[in-house]
Amino acid sequence: MAASPTSRRLAAAAAGAASAVLGAGLGELTAAVVAPAASPFAAIGSALIDLAPPWAKDAAIALFGTSDKFALLLGIAIVLVLVAAAAGLLELWRSPWGSVVMLGFGAVGVLAAMTRADAGPLDWIPSAVAGIVAAVALRMLVKRVPAGTASRPAESRPSAGVDRRTFIGWTAGAAAVGVLAAVGGTLLRAGASTVTAVRQTLKLPTPAVAAPPIPAGAELDLPGLASVVTPNESFYRIDTALIVPQLNPAEWSLRIHGLVENEVEITWDELLALPLEESVTTLTCVSNEVGGDLVGNAVWLGYPIRELLARAKPTSDADMVLSHSSDGFTASTPLEVLQDDRNAILAVGMNGEPLPAEHGFPVRMVVPGLYGYVSATKWVVELEVTRFDRARAYWTDRGWSERGPIKLESRIDVPLRGQGLKAGDVVIAGVAWQQQVGVEGVEVQIDEGEWVPARLATAISDDTWVQWSLAWTAEKGDHVIRCRATSKAGELQTEDEAHPAPDGATGWHWRTVSVF
Ligand SMILES: Nc1nc2c(c(=O)[nH]1)N[C@H]1C(S)=C(S)[C@@H](COP(=O)(O)O)O[C@H]1N2
Ligand SMILES: [Mo]
């Protein structure tokens, strides 16, 4: 059966897409076996994250929240398939240029993988496999595009064409093998992680200094209100790591160096042998919008960073600590914040268990009072004592402020957004925070009425958020509920609306409700 030029083109485009899926899938499988962190997708995705302009992180988080990574990978997959389809056409018209495009894809992956901060010597392999497989598959498939009346001279070679059925079978087969390989690679990577096994059997030492019990009055226990301690499973996750770094505690160490009199290196066993302290600290992301949920509170177990810095003895010209994670992320924390008496810790435990992998296993920083991007380095391996005028952190290079003290915020959790309410007695409730400073009070305004003080729950400490609630007799109709906090320093939460970039969002949180 003779195929029309249009169906020859369709066939070539399908061959392009299928070849790319086959290549990418085998690349993922290869990565799982030889270099888990160098998956072609993750390598290209990480490079895009690192190259993205400052507003892009903001936009991605605003659009996709903590699913931003999935959205990125999906976006890469869609672009890959579209470009690959175009490469299929190119191969049909101007062989071998379509295959050259595929090789180019592989080369981009190799480049991305080899320029990662923690790149290993084998990291070029997965993307090279992906590119070569895709290029070869494309050449073979396009040569066999079902014969037709050639519309251009370059399309001739109809003699090599196979029948339509066979062609569809091969193309679909290539795509299916690619998908299976990708799924297999992903499962293999997840299951084969020795670090997961190590973490599961790990027992943390009992704290030398236990946190006082959470005060009974700290948890109002209202449906829809964020619990005062956030379970690990629902704790927000924000980082630049497409593949969660897998650090084996047995191989982990932290080096303190730079402007210090004594370089200090501490291993996992040495860290665990120190008197560890429990503390409760609320973490907040600078990208959190007013009313957003990139904030969570946990009981951390760790060792004070000031004690380790005291061993290292920073020189008098130092004013900053640049913490490095194993994957190249860095955060700039003012030196004095890590030396004063707040609970700035190297944390190993979160809510009674070892840090979950996504939250920095085996060791991260937790620093009360500063946004995460300038303090909460996960998978931390190095503390470089330096100066603000000498070194810049990951997000500072991308337009964010070099210092990030947490701003005073309050949030309405209930009534839920869009929830219909029956007229009568209802409860309005939420949380408020300004770590290190503390919350003095929260006020609520209904429509354009008076600001009414809410009841504050018992605060765990000034380093944690505090719940608040207010009884309200709701009358029929649509209403606007607003809230604002006052800090223990006497500051009233500002009404001025600011975007998260460059140093944190401000404004009053409000919510509309319909009472019937
Ligand atoms: N290694 C590493 N640590 C990191 C980040 C990162 O991208 N990489 N992001 C920081 C940011 S912006 C925040 S808000 C907190 C979030 O910590 P969580 O994911 O445990 O909630 O981690 C911080 N530590
Ligand atoms: Mo953040």
Coordinates of C-alpha atoms and ligand atoms in Angstrom, one line a residue:
M1 CA 0.0 0.0 0.0
A2 CA 1.4 3.4 -1.0
A3 CA 1.5 6.0 1.7
S4 CA 0.7 9.6 1.0
P5 CA 3.3 12.3 1.7
T6 CA 1.3 13.4 4.8
S7 CA 1.3 10.0 6.3
R8 CA 5.0 9.6 5.6
R9 CA 5.5 12.8 7.5
L10 CA 3.4 11.6 10.3
A11 CA 5.3 8.4 10.4
A12 CA 8.6 10.2 10.5
A13 CA 7.4 12.5 13.4
A14 CA 6.2 9.4 15.3
A15 CA 9.5 7.8 14.7
G16 CA 11.2 10.8 16.1
A17 CA 9.1 10.9 19.3
A18 CA 9.4 7.1 19.8
S19 CA 13.2 7.2 19.3
A20 CA 13.5 9.9 21.9
V21 CA 11.3 8.0 24.4
L22 CA 13.4 4.9 23.8
G23 CA 16.7 6.8 24.2
A24 CA 15.5 8.7 27.3
G25 CA 14.1 5.5 28.9
L26 CA 17.3 3.5 28.3
G27 CA 19.3 6.5 29.6
E28 CA 17.2 6.5 32.9
L29 CA 17.8 2.7 33.2
T30 CA 21.5 3.2 32.6
A31 CA 21.6 5.9 35.2
A32 CA 19.9 3.7 37.8
V33 CA 22.7 1.1 37.3
V34 CA 25.8 3.2 36.9
A35 CA 25.2 6.8 38.2
P36 CA 21.8 7.3 39.9
A37 CA 22.2 11.1 40.3
A38 CA 23.1 11.5 36.6
S39 CA 19.7 10.6 35.1
P40 CA 19.5 12.5 31.9
F41 CA 16.2 14.1 33.0
A42 CA 17.4 15.1 36.4
A43 CA 20.6 16.4 35.0
I44 CA 18.9 18.6 32.4
G45 CA 16.2 19.6 34.9
S46 CA 18.8 20.6 37.5
A47 CA 20.7 22.6 35.0
L48 CA 17.5 24.4 34.0
I49 CA 16.8 25.1 37.7
D50 CA 20.3 26.5 38.2
L51 CA 20.1 28.6 35.0
A52 CA 16.5 29.9 35.6
P53 CA 16.1 33.6 36.1
P54 CA 15.2 34.8 39.6
W55 CA 11.5 35.3 38.8
A56 CA 11.1 31.8 37.5
K57 CA 11.4 30.0 40.9
D58 CA 8.8 32.4 42.2
A59 CA 6.5 31.7 39.2
A60 CA 7.0 28.0 39.4
I61 CA 6.2 27.8 43.1
A62 CA 3.2 30.1 42.7
L63 CA 1.9 28.0 39.8
F64 CA 2.7 24.5 41.0
G65 CA 3.5 24.8 44.7
T66 CA 5.6 21.9 46.0
S67 CA 4.8 20.0 42.8
D68 CA 7.1 22.4 40.9
K69 CA 9.6 19.6 40.3
F70 CA 7.0 17.3 38.7
A71 CA 5.8 20.2 36.5
L72 CA 9.4 20.8 35.4
L73 CA 10.1 17.2 34.5
L74 CA 6.7 17.1 32.6
G75 CA 7.6 20.3 30.8
I76 CA 11.0 18.8 29.7
A77 CA 9.3 15.6 28.6
I78 CA 6.8 17.5 26.4
V79 CA 9.5 19.7 24.9
L80 CA 11.6 16.6 24.3
V81 CA 8.8 14.8 22.4
L82 CA 7.9 17.8 20.3
V83 CA 11.5 18.5 19.3
A84 CA 12.1 14.8 18.7
A85 CA 9.0 14.7 16.3
A86 CA 10.5 17.6 14.4
A87 CA 13.9 15.8 14.3
G88 CA 12.0 12.9 12.8
L89 CA 10.8 15.1 9.9
L90 CA 14.3 16.5 9.5
E91 CA 15.7 12.9 9.3
L92 CA 13.1 12.2 6.6
W93 CA 14.0 15.2 4.5
R94 CA 17.7 15.7 5.3
S95 CA 19.1 12.5 6.7
P96 CA 21.2 12.3 8.9
W97 CA 20.4 15.7 10.4
G98 CA 17.5 14.4 12.5
S99 CA 19.9 11.9 14.1
V100 CA 22.4 14.6 14.7
V101 CA 19.7 16.5 16.7
M102 CA 19.3 13.4 18.8
L103 CA 23.0 13.2 19.4
G104 CA 22.8 16.9 20.3
F105 CA 20.2 16.1 23.0
G106 CA 22.5 13.6 24.4
A107 CA 25.4 16.0 24.4
V108 CA 23.3 18.6 26.4
G109 CA 22.6 15.9 28.9
V110 CA 26.2 14.9 29.2
L111 CA 27.2 18.6 29.7
A112 CA 24.5 19.0 32.3
A113 CA 25.5 15.9 34.2
M114 CA 29.2 16.6 34.2
T115 CA 28.8 20.2 35.4
R116 CA 26.8 19.2 38.5
A117 CA 28.4 20.0 41.9
D118 CA 28.6 16.4 42.9
A119 CA 29.3 15.0 39.5
G120 CA 31.1 11.6 39.4
P121 CA 33.4 10.2 36.7
L122 CA 30.7 7.9 35.2
D123 CA 28.0 10.6 35.0
W124 CA 28.4 11.2 31.2
I125 CA 27.3 7.6 30.5
P126 CA 23.5 7.8 30.9
S127 CA 23.0 10.8 28.6
A128 CA 25.5 9.4 26.1
V129 CA 23.6 6.2 25.9
A130 CA 20.3 8.1 25.6
G131 CA 21.6 10.2 22.7
I132 CA 23.2 7.4 20.8
V133 CA 20.2 5.0 21.2
A134 CA 17.8 7.8 20.1
A135 CA 20.0 8.7 17.0
V136 CA 20.4 5.1 15.9
A137 CA 16.8 4.2 16.4
L138 CA 15.7 7.3 14.5
R139 CA 17.9 6.4 11.5
M140 CA 16.7 2.9 11.4
L141 CA 13.0 3.8 11.8
V142 CA 13.0 6.6 9.3
K143 CA 14.7 4.5 6.7
R144 CA 11.8 2.2 7.0
V145 CA 9.0 4.7 6.8
P146 CA 6.3 3.1 4.6
A147 CA 7.0 3.8 0.9
G148 CA 5.0 6.5 -0.9
T149 CA 5.1 8.8 -3.8
A150 CA 8.0 10.9 -2.9
S151 CA 7.0 14.6 -2.8
R152 CA 10.7 15.7 -2.8
P153 CA 13.8 14.1 -4.0
A154 CA 15.2 13.8 -0.5
E155 CA 12.3 11.7 0.5
S156 CA 13.3 9.0 -2.0
R157 CA 14.5 5.7 -0.7
P158 CA 11.1 4.2 -0.9
S159 CA 12.5 0.8 -1.5
A160 CA 13.6 0.5 2.1
G161 CA 10.1 1.2 3.4
V162 CA 8.3 -1.6 5.2
D163 CA 4.6 -2.0 5.3
R164 CA 2.5 0.2 7.4
R165 CA 1.6 -2.4 10.0
T166 CA 5.2 -3.4 10.6
F167 CA 6.3 0.2 10.9
I168 CA 3.6 1.1 13.5
G169 CA 4.6 -2.0 15.4
W170 CA 8.3 -1.0 15.5
T171 CA 7.6 2.5 16.4
A172 CA 5.1 1.6 19.2
G173 CA 7.5 -1.1 20.4
A174 CA 10.4 1.4 20.6
A175 CA 8.2 3.8 22.7
A176 CA 7.0 1.0 24.9
V177 CA 10.5 -0.3 25.6
G178 CA 11.5 3.3 26.4
V179 CA 8.6 3.7 28.9
L180 CA 9.3 0.4 30.5
A181 CA 13.0 1.2 30.9
A182 CA 12.2 4.5 32.4
V183 CA 9.8 3.0 34.9
G184 CA 12.2 0.2 35.7
G185 CA 15.1 2.7 36.1
T186 CA 13.0 4.8 38.5
L187 CA 11.9 1.8 40.6
L188 CA 15.5 0.5 40.7
R189 CA 16.8 3.8 41.8
A190 CA 14.3 4.1 44.6
G191 CA 14.6 0.5 45.8
A192 CA 18.4 0.0 45.5
S193 CA 19.2 3.0 47.7
T194 CA 21.4 1.6 50.5
V195 CA 20.9 5.0 52.3
T196 CA 17.2 4.3 52.7
A197 CA 18.0 1.0 54.3
V198 CA 20.6 2.6 56.6
R199 CA 18.2 5.3 57.6
Q200 CA 15.4 2.8 58.4
T201 CA 17.6 0.9 60.9
L202 CA 19.2 3.9 62.4
K203 CA 18.5 4.7 66.1
L204 CA 19.2 8.3 67.2
P205 CA 20.7 8.8 70.7
T206 CA 18.4 10.1 73.4
P207 CA 18.7 13.8 73.7
A208 CA 21.0 15.2 76.4
V209 CA 18.6 18.1 76.7
A210 CA 15.0 17.2 75.9
A211 CA 12.6 19.8 74.7
P212 CA 9.9 20.5 77.3
P213 CA 6.6 18.9 76.4
I214 CA 4.4 20.8 74.0
P215 CA 2.2 22.9 76.3
A216 CA -1.3 21.5 76.5
G217 CA -2.8 24.9 75.4
A218 CA -0.6 25.1 72.3
E219 CA -2.9 22.8 70.2
L220 CA -6.4 24.1 69.6
D221 CA -7.1 21.0 67.6
L222 CA -9.6 22.5 65.2
P223 CA -10.5 20.7 61.9
G224 CA -8.7 22.6 59.1
L225 CA -6.3 24.4 61.4
A226 CA -2.6 23.5 60.8
S227 CA -1.5 21.3 63.7
V228 CA 1.0 23.0 66.0
V229 CA 3.7 20.4 65.2
T230 CA 3.7 19.5 61.6
P231 CA 4.0 15.7 60.8
N232 CA 7.1 14.9 58.7
E233 CA 4.8 13.5 55.9
S234 CA 3.0 16.9 55.5
F235 CA 6.0 19.1 56.1
Y236 CA 6.6 21.4 53.1
R237 CA 9.6 20.6 50.9
I238 CA 11.5 23.2 48.9
D239 CA 14.9 22.6 47.3
T240 CA 16.7 22.6 44.0
A241 CA 17.4 18.8 44.1
L242 CA 15.5 16.9 41.4
I243 CA 16.9 13.7 42.8
V244 CA 17.2 13.6 46.5
P245 CA 20.9 13.4 47.5
Q246 CA 21.7 10.0 49.0
L247 CA 24.3 10.5 51.7
N248 CA 25.5 7.6 53.6
P249 CA 26.1 8.7 57.3
A250 CA 29.1 6.4 57.4
E251 CA 30.7 8.5 54.7
W252 CA 29.4 11.8 55.8
S253 CA 31.5 14.5 57.5
L254 CA 31.3 18.2 58.0
R255 CA 34.3 20.4 57.4
I256 CA 34.5 23.9 59.0
H257 CA 37.1 25.9 57.2
G258 CA 37.9 29.3 55.7
L259 CA 38.5 32.2 58.1
V260 CA 39.2 30.1 61.1
E261 CA 42.1 29.4 63.3
N262 CA 41.5 25.7 63.4
E263 CA 40.0 23.7 60.6
V264 CA 37.5 21.3 62.1
E265 CA 36.2 18.1 60.6
I266 CA 33.5 16.1 62.3
T267 CA 32.2 12.7 61.3
W268 CA 28.7 11.2 61.9
D269 CA 29.8 9.1 64.8
E270 CA 31.5 12.0 66.4
L271 CA 28.5 14.2 65.9
L272 CA 26.1 11.6 67.5
A273 CA 28.5 11.2 70.5
L274 CA 28.0 14.9 71.4
P275 CA 25.3 15.9 73.8
L276 CA 22.4 16.5 71.4
E277 CA 19.6 18.9 72.2
E278 CA 16.0 19.0 71.2
S279 CA 14.4 22.2 70.2
V280 CA 11.1 23.3 68.5
T281 CA 11.6 25.6 65.5
T282 CA 9.2 26.8 62.8
L283 CA 10.8 26.8 59.3
T284 CA 9.6 29.2 56.7
C285 CA 10.3 29.6 53.0
V286 CA 11.0 33.0 51.6
S287 CA 8.8 32.0 48.6
N288 CA 5.8 31.7 50.9
E289 CA 3.0 34.0 49.7
V290 CA 0.8 35.7 52.2
G291 CA -1.5 33.0 53.4
G292 CA 0.7 30.3 51.9
D293 CA 1.7 26.9 53.3
L294 CA 5.5 26.9 52.8
V295 CA 5.9 26.9 56.6
G296 CA 6.0 24.1 59.1
N297 CA 7.0 23.4 62.7
A298 CA 9.0 20.5 64.0
V299 CA 10.8 19.1 67.0
W300 CA 14.4 19.0 65.9
L301 CA 17.3 17.1 67.5
G302 CA 20.8 18.5 66.9
Y303 CA 23.9 20.0 68.1
P304 CA 24.5 23.8 68.5
I305 CA 26.5 25.2 65.7
R306 CA 28.0 27.8 68.0
E307 CA 29.9 25.0 69.9
L308 CA 31.5 23.8 66.7
L309 CA 32.3 27.3 65.6
A310 CA 33.9 27.9 69.0
R311 CA 36.3 25.0 68.2
A312 CA 37.1 26.4 64.8
K313 CA 37.7 29.9 66.2
P314 CA 36.6 32.3 63.3
T315 CA 39.0 35.1 62.8
S316 CA 37.8 38.7 63.6
D317 CA 37.3 39.7 59.9
A318 CA 34.7 36.9 59.3
D319 CA 31.1 37.9 59.2
M320 CA 29.3 35.1 57.3
V321 CA 29.1 31.3 57.1
L322 CA 28.5 29.9 53.7
S323 CA 27.0 26.4 54.2
H324 CA 27.4 24.0 51.3
S325 CA 25.2 21.0 50.6
S326 CA 26.5 17.9 48.9
D327 CA 24.6 19.0 45.7
G328 CA 26.2 22.4 45.4
F329 CA 23.4 24.5 47.0
T330 CA 24.8 27.2 49.3
A331 CA 23.3 29.5 52.0
S332 CA 24.8 32.6 53.5
T333 CA 24.1 33.0 57.2
P334 CA 25.4 35.9 59.3
L335 CA 28.2 34.6 61.5
E336 CA 26.8 36.2 64.7
V337 CA 23.4 34.4 64.2
L338 CA 25.3 31.1 64.4
Q339 CA 27.3 32.3 67.5
D340 CA 24.5 33.8 69.6
D341 CA 22.5 31.8 72.1
R342 CA 19.6 30.9 69.8
N343 CA 19.1 27.2 68.8
A344 CA 21.0 27.3 65.5
I345 CA 21.7 23.6 65.1
L346 CA 23.1 20.9 63.0
A347 CA 20.0 18.8 63.0
V348 CA 19.9 15.0 62.7
G349 CA 16.4 14.3 64.0
M350 CA 13.0 15.6 63.0
N351 CA 9.9 14.8 65.1
G352 CA 11.5 11.8 66.8
E353 CA 13.1 10.1 63.8
P354 CA 16.2 10.6 61.6
L355 CA 15.7 13.4 59.1
P356 CA 13.7 12.1 56.1
A357 CA 15.8 12.0 53.0
E358 CA 13.9 15.0 51.4
H359 CA 14.5 17.0 54.5
G360 CA 18.3 16.6 54.5
F361 CA 19.4 13.2 55.8
P362 CA 21.7 12.7 57.5
V363 CA 22.4 16.3 58.6
R364 CA 20.9 19.8 57.9
M365 CA 21.0 23.2 59.5
V366 CA 18.0 24.7 61.4
V367 CA 18.3 28.3 62.4
P368 CA 15.4 30.1 64.1
G369 CA 14.5 33.4 62.7
L370 CA 15.9 33.2 59.2
Y371 CA 14.2 32.0 56.0
G372 CA 15.3 28.6 54.8
Y373 CA 17.2 29.8 51.8
V374 CA 19.8 31.6 53.9
S375 CA 20.0 29.1 56.8
A376 CA 18.4 25.7 56.5
T377 CA 20.9 23.9 54.3
K378 CA 20.0 20.2 53.9
W379 CA 22.5 17.5 53.2
V380 CA 25.1 19.9 54.6
V381 CA 28.8 18.9 54.2
E382 CA 30.7 22.1 54.7
L383 CA 30.6 25.4 56.7
E384 CA 32.9 27.9 55.0
V385 CA 33.6 30.8 57.3
T386 CA 33.9 33.9 55.1
R387 CA 32.6 37.4 54.5
F388 CA 29.5 38.8 52.8
D389 CA 31.8 40.9 50.5
R390 CA 33.7 37.8 49.4
A391 CA 31.2 35.0 48.8
R392 CA 27.6 34.8 47.5
A393 CA 25.1 32.1 48.1
Y394 CA 23.0 30.2 45.6
W395 CA 19.9 32.4 45.7
T396 CA 21.8 35.6 46.2
D397 CA 23.3 35.0 42.8
R398 CA 19.8 34.8 41.4
G399 CA 18.6 38.1 42.7
W400 CA 17.4 37.3 46.2
S401 CA 18.5 39.2 49.2
E402 CA 21.8 38.1 50.8
R403 CA 20.1 38.2 54.3
G404 CA 16.7 36.9 55.1
P405 CA 15.2 37.5 58.5
I406 CA 11.7 36.1 58.7
K407 CA 8.9 38.7 58.4
L408 CA 5.9 38.9 60.8
E409 CA 3.0 36.9 59.3
S410 CA -0.4 35.7 60.2
R411 CA -2.6 33.3 58.2
I412 CA -6.3 32.3 58.3
D413 CA -6.8 28.5 58.1
V414 CA -10.5 28.2 59.0
P415 CA -13.1 28.7 57.7
L416 CA -11.6 26.9 54.7
R417 CA -11.3 28.6 51.4
G418 CA -14.6 28.4 49.5
Q419 CA -16.3 26.7 52.4
G420 CA -20.0 27.5 52.7
L421 CA -21.0 28.5 56.3
K422 CA -24.3 28.2 58.1
A423 CA -25.3 31.4 59.8
G424 CA -24.6 31.3 63.5
D425 CA -21.6 30.6 65.8
V426 CA -18.5 29.7 63.9
V427 CA -14.8 29.7 64.7
I428 CA -12.2 31.6 62.7
A429 CA -8.6 30.3 63.4
G430 CA -5.1 30.4 62.0
V431 CA -1.5 30.6 62.8
A432 CA 1.0 33.5 63.2
W433 CA 4.7 33.7 63.4
Q434 CA 7.9 35.7 63.6
Q435 CA 10.6 33.4 64.8
Q436 CA 13.0 34.8 67.4
V437 CA 10.7 37.8 68.0
G438 CA 7.5 36.2 69.0
V439 CA 3.8 37.0 68.4
E440 CA 2.1 39.3 70.9
G441 CA -1.4 39.2 69.4
V442 CA -3.5 38.6 66.3
E443 CA -6.5 40.7 65.3
V444 CA -9.3 39.9 63.0
Q445 CA -11.5 42.2 60.9
I446 CA -14.8 41.2 59.3
D447 CA -15.7 43.3 56.3
E448 CA -14.9 46.9 57.1
G449 CA -15.6 46.5 60.8
E450 CA -13.5 47.0 63.9
W451 CA -10.3 45.0 64.4
V452 CA -11.1 42.4 67.1
P453 CA -8.4 40.7 69.1
A454 CA -8.3 36.9 68.6
R455 CA -7.5 34.5 71.4
L456 CA -3.8 33.3 71.2
A457 CA -3.1 29.7 72.0
T458 CA -0.1 29.0 74.3
A459 CA 3.0 29.6 72.3
I460 CA 5.6 26.9 72.4
S461 CA 8.3 29.6 72.2
D462 CA 9.1 32.7 70.3
D463 CA 10.8 30.4 67.7
T464 CA 7.5 28.7 66.7
W465 CA 4.3 29.7 65.2
V466 CA 1.3 30.2 67.4
Q467 CA -2.3 29.2 66.8
W468 CA -5.1 31.7 67.2
S469 CA -8.9 31.6 67.1
L470 CA -11.9 33.8 67.3
A471 CA -15.6 33.0 67.8
W472 CA -17.8 34.8 65.3
T473 CA -21.5 35.0 64.9
A474 CA -21.8 34.8 61.2
E475 CA -24.7 36.6 59.5
K476 CA -26.1 35.6 56.1
G477 CA -24.3 37.1 53.1
D478 CA -20.7 37.3 51.7
H479 CA -18.0 38.5 54.1
V480 CA -14.3 39.2 54.0
I481 CA -12.2 38.1 56.9
R482 CA -8.8 39.7 57.4
C483 CA -6.1 39.0 60.0
R484 CA -3.0 40.8 61.1
A485 CA -0.5 40.1 63.9
T486 CA 1.5 42.3 66.3
S487 CA 4.9 41.1 67.3
K488 CA 6.4 41.1 70.8
A489 CA 8.7 43.9 69.5
G490 CA 5.5 46.0 69.1
E491 CA 5.5 45.8 65.3
L492 CA 2.1 45.7 63.5
Q493 CA 2.1 43.4 60.5
T494 CA 2.2 45.7 57.5
E495 CA -0.7 46.0 55.1
D496 CA 1.8 46.8 52.3
E497 CA 1.7 44.0 49.8
A498 CA 5.1 42.8 48.7
H499 CA 6.0 39.8 46.5
P500 CA 8.2 37.0 47.9
A501 CA 11.2 38.2 45.9
P502 CA 13.7 39.5 47.0
D503 CA 13.3 39.0 50.8
G504 CA 9.8 37.7 51.7
A505 CA 6.1 38.6 51.0
T506 CA 4.1 41.0 53.1
G507 CA 0.5 42.1 53.4
W508 CA -2.6 41.0 55.3
H509 CA -4.1 37.6 54.6
W510 CA -7.8 37.8 53.8
R511 CA -10.5 35.3 52.8
T512 CA -14.0 35.6 51.5
V513 CA -16.8 33.4 52.9
S514 CA -20.4 32.9 52.0
V515 CA -22.8 32.5 54.9
F516 CA -26.2 31.0 54.1
Ligands
LIG1 N1 20.7 21.5 50.0 C1 19.6 22.4 50.0 N2 19.2 22.8 51.2 C2 18.1 23.7 51.2 C3 17.5 24.1 50.0 C4 18.0 23.6 48.8 O1 17.5 24.0 47.7 N3 19.1 22.7 48.8 N4 16.4 25.0 50.1 C5 16.3 25.8 51.3 C6 15.0 26.4 51.3 S1 14.7 27.6 50.2 C7 14.1 26.1 52.3 S2 12.7 27.1 52.5 C8 14.3 25.0 53.2 C9 13.1 24.0 53.2 O2 13.3 23.0 54.0 P1 12.4 21.7 54.0 O3 12.3 21.3 52.5 O4 12.9 20.7 54.9 O5 11.0 22.2 54.4 O6 15.4 24.3 52.9 C10 16.6 25.0 52.6 N5 17.7 24.1 52.4
MO2 MO 12.8 28.6 50.8

